[in-house]
CSV table of C-alpha atoms in Angstrom, one decimal:
chain,number,residue,atom,x,y,z
A,63,UNK,CA,13.7,22.3,2.8
A,64,UNK,CA,12.6,18.6,3.4
A,65,UNK,CA,10.5,17.3,0.5
A,66,UNK,CA,7.1,15.3,1.2
A,67,UNK,CA,8.8,11.7,-0.1
A,68,UNK,CA,11.0,12.0,3.0
A,69,UNK,CA,8.4,12.0,5.3
A,70,UNK,CA,6.9,8.8,3.4
A,71,UNK,CA,10.3,7.1,3.6
A,72,UNK,CA,10.6,8.1,7.2
A,73,UNK,CA,7.0,6.3,7.9
A,74,UNK,CA,7.8,3.3,5.6
A,75,UNK,CA,11.1,2.6,7.5
A,76,UNK,CA,9.1,3.4,11.1
A,77,UNK,CA,6.5,1.1,10.4
A,78,UNK,CA,9.1,-1.8,8.9
A,79,UNK,CA,10.9,-1.3,12.1
A,80,UNK,CA,8.1,-2.1,14.4
A,81,UNK,CA,7.0,-4.8,12.3
A,82,UNK,CA,5.3,-4.3,9.3
A,83,UNK,CA,2.6,-3.2,7.7
A,84,UNK,CA,-1.1,-4.8,8.9
A,85,UNK,CA,-3.5,-6.1,6.4
A,86,UNK,CA,-5.0,-2.4,4.7
A,87,UNK,CA,-8.4,-3.5,5.6
A,88,UNK,CA,-7.2,-3.5,9.5
A,89,UNK,CA,-5.5,0.0,8.9
A,90,UNK,CA,-8.6,1.3,7.6
A,91,UNK,CA,-10.3,0.6,10.3
A,92,UNK,CA,-7.3,2.2,12.3
A,93,UNK,CA,-8.1,5.4,10.2
A,94,UNK,CA,-12.0,5.3,10.8
A,95,UNK,CA,-10.9,5.5,14.4
A,96,UNK,CA,-8.2,8.2,14.6
A,97,UNK,CA,-11.3,10.1,12.2
A,98,UNK,CA,-13.1,9.5,15.7
A,99,UNK,CA,-11.3,10.8,17.9
A,100,UNK,CA,-10.5,14.2,15.9
A,101,UNK,CA,-14.3,14.8,15.8
A,102,UNK,CA,-14.4,14.2,20.2
A,103,UNK,CA,-11.5,16.9,20.1
A,104,UNK,CA,-13.2,19.6,17.7
A,105,UNK,CA,-16.7,19.5,18.9
A,106,UNK,CA,-15.3,20.8,22.3
A,107,UNK,CA,-16.4,24.6,23.1
A,108,UNK,CA,-12.2,25.0,23.6
A,109,UNK,CA,-10.5,22.0,21.9
A,110,UNK,CA,-6.9,21.1,23.4
A,111,UNK,CA,-4.6,22.2,20.6
A,112,UNK,CA,-2.0,19.3,21.9
A,113,UNK,CA,-4.0,16.3,21.6
A,114,UNK,CA,-5.6,18.0,18.0
A,115,UNK,CA,-1.9,17.8,17.0
A,116,UNK,CA,-1.6,14.4,17.7
A,117,UNK,CA,-4.7,13.4,16.2
A,118,UNK,CA,-4.0,14.7,13.0
A,119,UNK,CA,-0.6,13.1,12.9
A,120,UNK,CA,-1.6,9.9,13.3
A,121,UNK,CA,-4.4,10.3,10.5
A,122,UNK,CA,-2.0,11.7,8.1
A,123,UNK,CA,0.7,8.7,9.0
A,124,UNK,CA,-1.6,5.9,8.7
A,125,UNK,CA,-3.1,7.2,6.2
A,126,UNK,CA,0.2,7.2,4.6
A,127,UNK,CA,0.5,3.6,5.4
A,128,UNK,CA,-2.1,2.5,3.3
A,129,UNK,CA,-0.4,4.6,0.3
A,130,UNK,CA,2.5,3.0,1.1
A,131,UNK,CA,1.2,-0.6,0.7
A,132,UNK,CA,-0.4,0.1,-2.8
A,133,UNK,CA,3.4,1.9,-3.5
A,134,UNK,CA,2.1,5.3,-4.0
A,135,UNK,CA,4.3,7.9,-4.8
A,136,UNK,CA,3.3,11.1,-2.8
A,137,UNK,CA,5.4,13.3,-4.4
A,138,UNK,CA,3.8,12.2,-7.6
A,139,UNK,CA,0.1,12.4,-7.4
A,140,UNK,CA,0.3,15.8,-4.9
A,141,UNK,CA,1.5,17.5,-7.7
A,142,UNK,CA,-1.5,16.1,-9.8
A,143,UNK,CA,-3.8,17.9,-7.4
A,144,UNK,CA,-1.9,21.1,-7.4
A,145,UNK,CA,-0.5,21.2,-4.1
A,146,UNK,CA,3.2,21.3,-3.2
A,147,UNK,CA,5.9,19.0,-2.3
A,148,UNK,CA,8.1,21.1,-0.1
A,149,UNK,CA,7.3,21.1,3.9
A,150,UNK,CA,8.0,24.4,4.0
A,151,UNK,CA,5.2,25.5,1.1
A,152,UNK,CA,2.5,22.9,2.4
A,153,UNK,CA,2.4,24.6,5.7
A,154,UNK,CA,1.4,28.4,3.9
A,155,UNK,CA,-1.8,26.4,2.3
A,156,UNK,CA,-4.8,27.9,3.7
A,157,UNK,CA,-8.8,28.1,2.2
A,158,UNK,CA,-12.1,30.0,3.4
A,159,UNK,CA,-13.4,26.8,4.7
A,160,UNK,CA,-14.6,26.7,8.5
A,161,UNK,CA,-13.5,23.8,10.4
A,162,UNK,CA,-16.7,22.0,10.4
A,163,UNK,CA,-16.5,21.8,6.5
A,164,UNK,CA,-13.0,20.5,6.5
A,165,UNK,CA,-14.0,17.7,8.6
A,166,UNK,CA,-16.7,16.9,6.7
A,167,UNK,CA,-14.1,17.1,3.8
A,168,UNK,CA,-12.3,15.1,5.7
A,169,UNK,CA,-14.9,12.6,6.1
A,170,UNK,CA,-16.1,12.7,2.6
A,171,UNK,CA,-12.2,11.6,1.8
A,172,UNK,CA,-12.0,8.9,4.5
A,173,UNK,CA,-15.1,7.4,2.5
A,174,UNK,CA,-13.5,7.5,-0.4
A,175,UNK,CA,-10.8,5.5,0.7
A,176,UNK,CA,-12.8,3.2,2.4
A,177,UNK,CA,-14.7,2.4,-0.7
A,178,UNK,CA,-11.4,1.2,-2.5
A,179,UNK,CA,-10.1,-0.6,0.3
A,180,UNK,CA,-13.2,-2.5,0.6
A,181,UNK,CA,-13.0,-3.3,-3.1
A,182,UNK,CA,-9.1,-4.2,-2.7
A,183,UNK,CA,-9.0,-6.2,0.3
A,184,UNK,CA,-12.3,-6.5,2.2
A,185,UNK,CA,-15.5,-8.5,1.0
A,186,UNK,CA,-17.6,-5.6,-1.3
A,187,UNK,CA,-17.7,-6.5,-4.7
A,188,UNK,CA,-17.5,-3.3,-6.9
A,189,UNK,CA,-20.6,-2.2,-9.1
A,190,UNK,CA,-19.7,-2.6,-13.0
A,191,UNK,CA,-21.0,0.8,-13.2
A,192,UNK,CA,-18.3,2.4,-10.6
A,193,UNK,CA,-15.8,4.3,-11.7
A,194,UNK,CA,-12.1,3.3,-10.5
A,195,UNK,CA,-10.5,5.6,-8.3
A,196,UNK,CA,-6.9,5.6,-7.0
A,197,UNK,CA,-6.1,5.3,-3.7
A,198,UNK,CA,-3.0,7.7,-4.1
A,199,UNK,CA,-4.8,10.4,-5.1
A,200,UNK,CA,-7.8,10.2,-2.5
A,201,UNK,CA,-5.1,10.2,0.4
A,202,UNK,CA,-3.5,13.0,-1.1
A,203,UNK,CA,-6.9,15.0,-0.9
A,204,UNK,CA,-7.3,13.9,2.6
A,205,UNK,CA,-3.6,14.8,3.1
A,206,UNK,CA,-4.7,18.5,1.9
A,207,UNK,CA,-7.4,19.0,4.3
A,208,UNK,CA,-5.0,17.9,6.9
A,209,UNK,CA,-2.5,20.6,5.8
A,210,UNK,CA,-5.6,22.9,6.0
A,211,UNK,CA,-6.3,22.2,9.6
A,212,UNK,CA,-3.1,22.5,10.9
A,213,UNK,CA,-2.7,25.6,9.2
A,214,UNK,CA,-6.0,26.7,10.5
A,215,UNK,CA,-4.7,26.1,14.1
A,216,UNK,CA,-1.2,27.4,13.5
A,217,UNK,CA,0.9,24.3,13.9
A,218,UNK,CA,3.7,22.7,12.2
A,219,UNK,CA,1.6,19.5,11.2
A,220,UNK,CA,5.8,18.0,10.5
A,221,UNK,CA,6.7,18.4,13.8
A,222,UNK,CA,3.7,16.4,15.2
A,223,UNK,CA,4.5,13.5,12.5
A,224,UNK,CA,8.0,13.3,13.7
A,225,UNK,CA,6.6,14.0,17.6
A,226,UNK,CA,4.8,10.5,16.8
A,227,UNK,CA,6.8,8.8,15.4
A,228,UNK,CA,9.5,9.1,18.3
A,229,UNK,CA,6.9,8.3,20.8
A,230,UNK,CA,5.4,5.3,18.9
A,231,UNK,CA,9.1,4.0,18.5
A,232,UNK,CA,9.5,3.5,22.3
A,233,UNK,CA,5.9,2.9,23.2
A,234,UNK,CA,5.2,0.1,20.3
A,235,UNK,CA,8.7,-1.4,20.5
A,236,UNK,CA,8.7,-5.7,20.1
A,237,UNK,CA,4.4,-4.5,20.7
A,238,UNK,CA,3.3,-6.2,17.6
A,239,UNK,CA,5.0,-9.6,15.9
A,240,UNK,CA,6.2,-9.7,12.0
A,241,UNK,CA,3.4,-9.8,10.1
A,242,UNK,CA,3.6,-10.8,6.4
A,243,UNK,CA,3.3,-7.9,3.8
A,244,UNK,CA,3.3,-8.6,0.0
A,245,UNK,CA,5.6,-5.3,-0.4
A,246,UNK,CA,8.0,-6.3,2.2
A,247,UNK,CA,7.6,-9.9,2.3
A,248,UNK,CA,11.3,-12.1,2.4
A,249,UNK,CA,10.5,-13.4,-1.0
A,250,UNK,CA,10.4,-9.9,-2.8
A,251,UNK,CA,13.6,-9.2,-1.0
A,252,UNK,CA,15.6,-12.0,-2.5
A,253,UNK,CA,14.1,-12.0,-5.6
A,254,UNK,CA,15.5,-8.2,-5.5
A,255,UNK,CA,18.8,-9.3,-4.7
A,256,UNK,CA,19.0,-12.1,-7.2
A,257,UNK,CA,18.5,-9.9,-10.0
A,258,UNK,CA,20.3,-7.6,-8.8
A,259,UNK,CA,23.7,-9.2,-8.4
A,260,UNK,CA,22.9,-11.4,-11.6
A,261,UNK,CA,21.6,-8.8,-14.2
A,262,UNK,CA,22.7,-5.5,-13.0
A,263,UNK,CA,20.9,-3.1,-10.7
A,264,UNK,CA,17.2,-2.8,-11.9
A,265,UNK,CA,15.2,0.5,-11.9
A,266,UNK,CA,12.5,0.4,-8.9
A,267,UNK,CA,9.7,-1.8,-9.6
A,268,UNK,CA,6.1,-1.2,-8.2
A,269,UNK,CA,6.2,-5.5,-6.9
A,270,UNK,CA,4.5,-7.7,-4.4
A,271,UNK,CA,6.1,-10.8,-3.4
A,272,UNK,CA,4.2,-14.2,-2.1
A,273,UNK,CA,5.2,-15.8,1.1
A,274,UNK,CA,8.5,-17.0,1.0
A,275,UNK,CA,8.9,-20.8,0.7
A,276,UNK,CA,8.7,-23.1,3.4
A,277,UNK,CA,10.6,-26.1,2.9
A,278,UNK,CA,8.3,-28.3,5.3
A,279,UNK,CA,5.1,-27.9,3.3
A,280,UNK,CA,4.1,-29.1,0.2
A,281,UNK,CA,3.6,-27.1,-3.1
A,282,UNK,CA,-0.1,-26.8,-3.0
A,283,UNK,CA,-0.1,-25.8,0.3
A,284,UNK,CA,2.6,-23.1,0.0
A,285,UNK,CA,1.3,-21.8,-3.2
A,286,UNK,CA,-2.3,-21.8,-1.2
A,287,UNK,CA,-0.9,-19.6,1.0
A,288,UNK,CA,-0.2,-17.0,-1.3
A,289,UNK,CA,-3.5,-17.0,-3.0
A,290,UNK,CA,-5.5,-14.3,-1.1
A,291,UNK,CA,-2.6,-11.7,-2.0
A,292,UNK,CA,-2.4,-12.3,-5.5
A,293,UNK,CA,-6.2,-11.7,-5.3
A,294,UNK,CA,-5.8,-8.7,-4.1
A,295,UNK,CA,-3.4,-7.5,-6.1
A,296,UNK,CA,-5.5,-8.4,-9.0
A,297,UNK,CA,-7.9,-6.2,-7.7
A,298,UNK,CA,-5.7,-3.9,-8.0
A,299,UNK,CA,-2.6,-3.5,-10.0
A,300,UNK,CA,-4.3,-1.8,-12.8
A,301,UNK,CA,-5.7,1.1,-10.7
A,302,UNK,CA,-2.6,1.7,-8.8
A,303,UNK,CA,-0.4,0.8,-11.5
A,304,UNK,CA,1.6,-2.3,-10.3
A,305,UNK,CA,4.1,-3.4,-11.9
A,306,UNK,CA,4.5,-7.2,-10.8
A,307,UNK,CA,3.3,-10.1,-8.4
A,308,UNK,CA,6.8,-12.5,-8.1
A,309,UNK,CA,5.9,-15.8,-6.7
A,310,UNK,CA,8.7,-18.3,-4.9
A,311,UNK,CA,8.9,-21.6,-5.3
A,312,UNK,CA,11.6,-24.8,-4.8
A,313,UNK,CA,13.7,-25.5,-7.5
A,314,UNK,CA,12.9,-28.1,-10.0
A,315,UNK,CA,14.1,-30.5,-12.8
A,316,UNK,CA,10.7,-29.3,-14.7
A,317,UNK,CA,11.0,-27.3,-17.8
A,318,UNK,CA,9.7,-23.9,-17.5
A,319,UNK,CA,6.5,-24.9,-19.0
A,320,UNK,CA,6.0,-27.7,-16.7
A,321,UNK,CA,6.6,-25.4,-13.7
A,322,UNK,CA,4.2,-22.7,-15.3
A,323,UNK,CA,1.6,-25.2,-15.5
A,324,UNK,CA,2.0,-26.1,-12.1
A,325,UNK,CA,1.4,-22.9,-10.5
A,326,UNK,CA,-1.4,-21.7,-12.9
A,327,UNK,CA,-3.2,-25.6,-11.9
A,328,UNK,CA,-3.0,-24.2,-8.3
A,329,UNK,CA,-4.8,-21.1,-9.3
A,330,UNK,CA,-7.4,-22.3,-11.6
A,331,UNK,CA,-8.9,-24.4,-8.4
A,332,UNK,CA,-8.8,-21.6,-6.8
A,333,UNK,CA,-11.3,-19.9,-8.8
A,334,UNK,CA,-9.2,-17.6,-10.4
A,335,UNK,CA,-9.8,-17.5,-14.3
A,336,UNK,CA,-6.6,-18.0,-16.0
A,337,UNK,CA,-6.5,-18.3,-20.0
A,338,UNK,CA,-3.0,-18.9,-22.3
A,339,UNK,CA,-2.2,-17.3,-25.1
A,340,UNK,CA,0.8,-17.4,-27.6
A,341,UNK,CA,3.0,-15.1,-25.4
A,342,UNK,CA,1.0,-13.7,-22.4
A,343,UNK,CA,-1.2,-15.2,-19.6
A,344,UNK,CA,-4.5,-14.1,-18.7
A,345,UNK,CA,-5.5,-14.2,-15.2
A,346,UNK,CA,-9.4,-12.4,-14.4
A,347,UNK,CA,-9.2,-10.7,-17.6
A,348,UNK,CA,-5.5,-9.5,-16.9
A,349,UNK,CA,-2.6,-9.7,-19.2
A,350,UNK,CA,1.0,-10.7,-17.9
A,351,UNK,CA,3.8,-11.3,-19.3
A,352,UNK,CA,5.5,-14.5,-17.0
A,353,UNK,CA,9.3,-14.4,-16.5
A,354,UNK,CA,11.0,-17.2,-15.0
A,355,UNK,CA,14.8,-17.4,-12.7
A,356,UNK,CA,16.0,-20.2,-10.9
A,357,UNK,CA,18.9,-18.9,-8.1
A,358,UNK,CA,20.3,-22.2,-6.2
A,359,UNK,CA,17.6,-24.0,-5.1
A,360,UNK,CA,14.4,-21.4,-5.3
A,361,UNK,CA,13.0,-20.5,-8.3
A,362,UNK,CA,10.7,-17.4,-8.7
A,363,UNK,CA,7.4,-16.7,-11.6
A,364,UNK,CA,7.0,-13.3,-12.3
A,365,UNK,CA,3.4,-11.9,-13.9
A,366,UNK,CA,4.4,-9.0,-15.0
A,367,UNK,CA,2.3,-6.6,-16.0
A,368,UNK,CA,1.3,-6.2,-19.8
A,369,UNK,CA,-0.1,-2.8,-21.4
A,370,UNK,CA,-1.8,-3.5,-24.3
A,371,UNK,CA,-2.2,-1.0,-27.2
């Protein structure tokens, strides 16, 4: 009997082998595309079950990719909405919903996910009165309706997911170029390797990282390349429970304070609100503790989330 975290991990490994994650706003468009294709199938008088299996698996995979990009743990959020985490138990979920009602519920959840992603990675500015929504929870609810869909048509969704991943591994190999993603970036890997080797193995943390440092570019150009990612991080860090953001920069002989001030100056120029206190840095009114490490010719500035009492 497998647990849902195995499938989440399998999907993550699959995507990274194909070149990495797309921007979440692009993945959102793909999610809506697949839901539209599902609608085309279920309005048929006699839906093609094989096509339906593939579309539902596609929706599951893409929505899981979105959860992965924000470092959500499906095992935890499934428990929060009281659905099982074992694949065997998930195949037993049932309800009295009609197919049309299940689809409406699916589309409602897709709309909630779209609202979150558009706030994080799109152009929509969140209303001051709008309540925070956690992406992981909304994805979990969407998954619930996918399981109910699959169980209504009496097929094993997890076998369908396996088949789609296998097909994609062959079809999409070398199809996509390697893309920057803040959870898989080389700078974050180098930081983790350094911390693990110098301090000892650390507990798993939900970190994002900057672009890797390019020696042929100057300081400002290197930092500016990562600013959109850092702004994205600031929008979602508190709601999604992220632990921190790691900037990789070239090592220098400057003092730690000078190094930090140089970075904060570049952030300030790009309309990020920066305030300093005795032991915290506030960026966009979010409190961070700052950690700094040097590893040969690279340095790491970590803005670690600080929970105020």
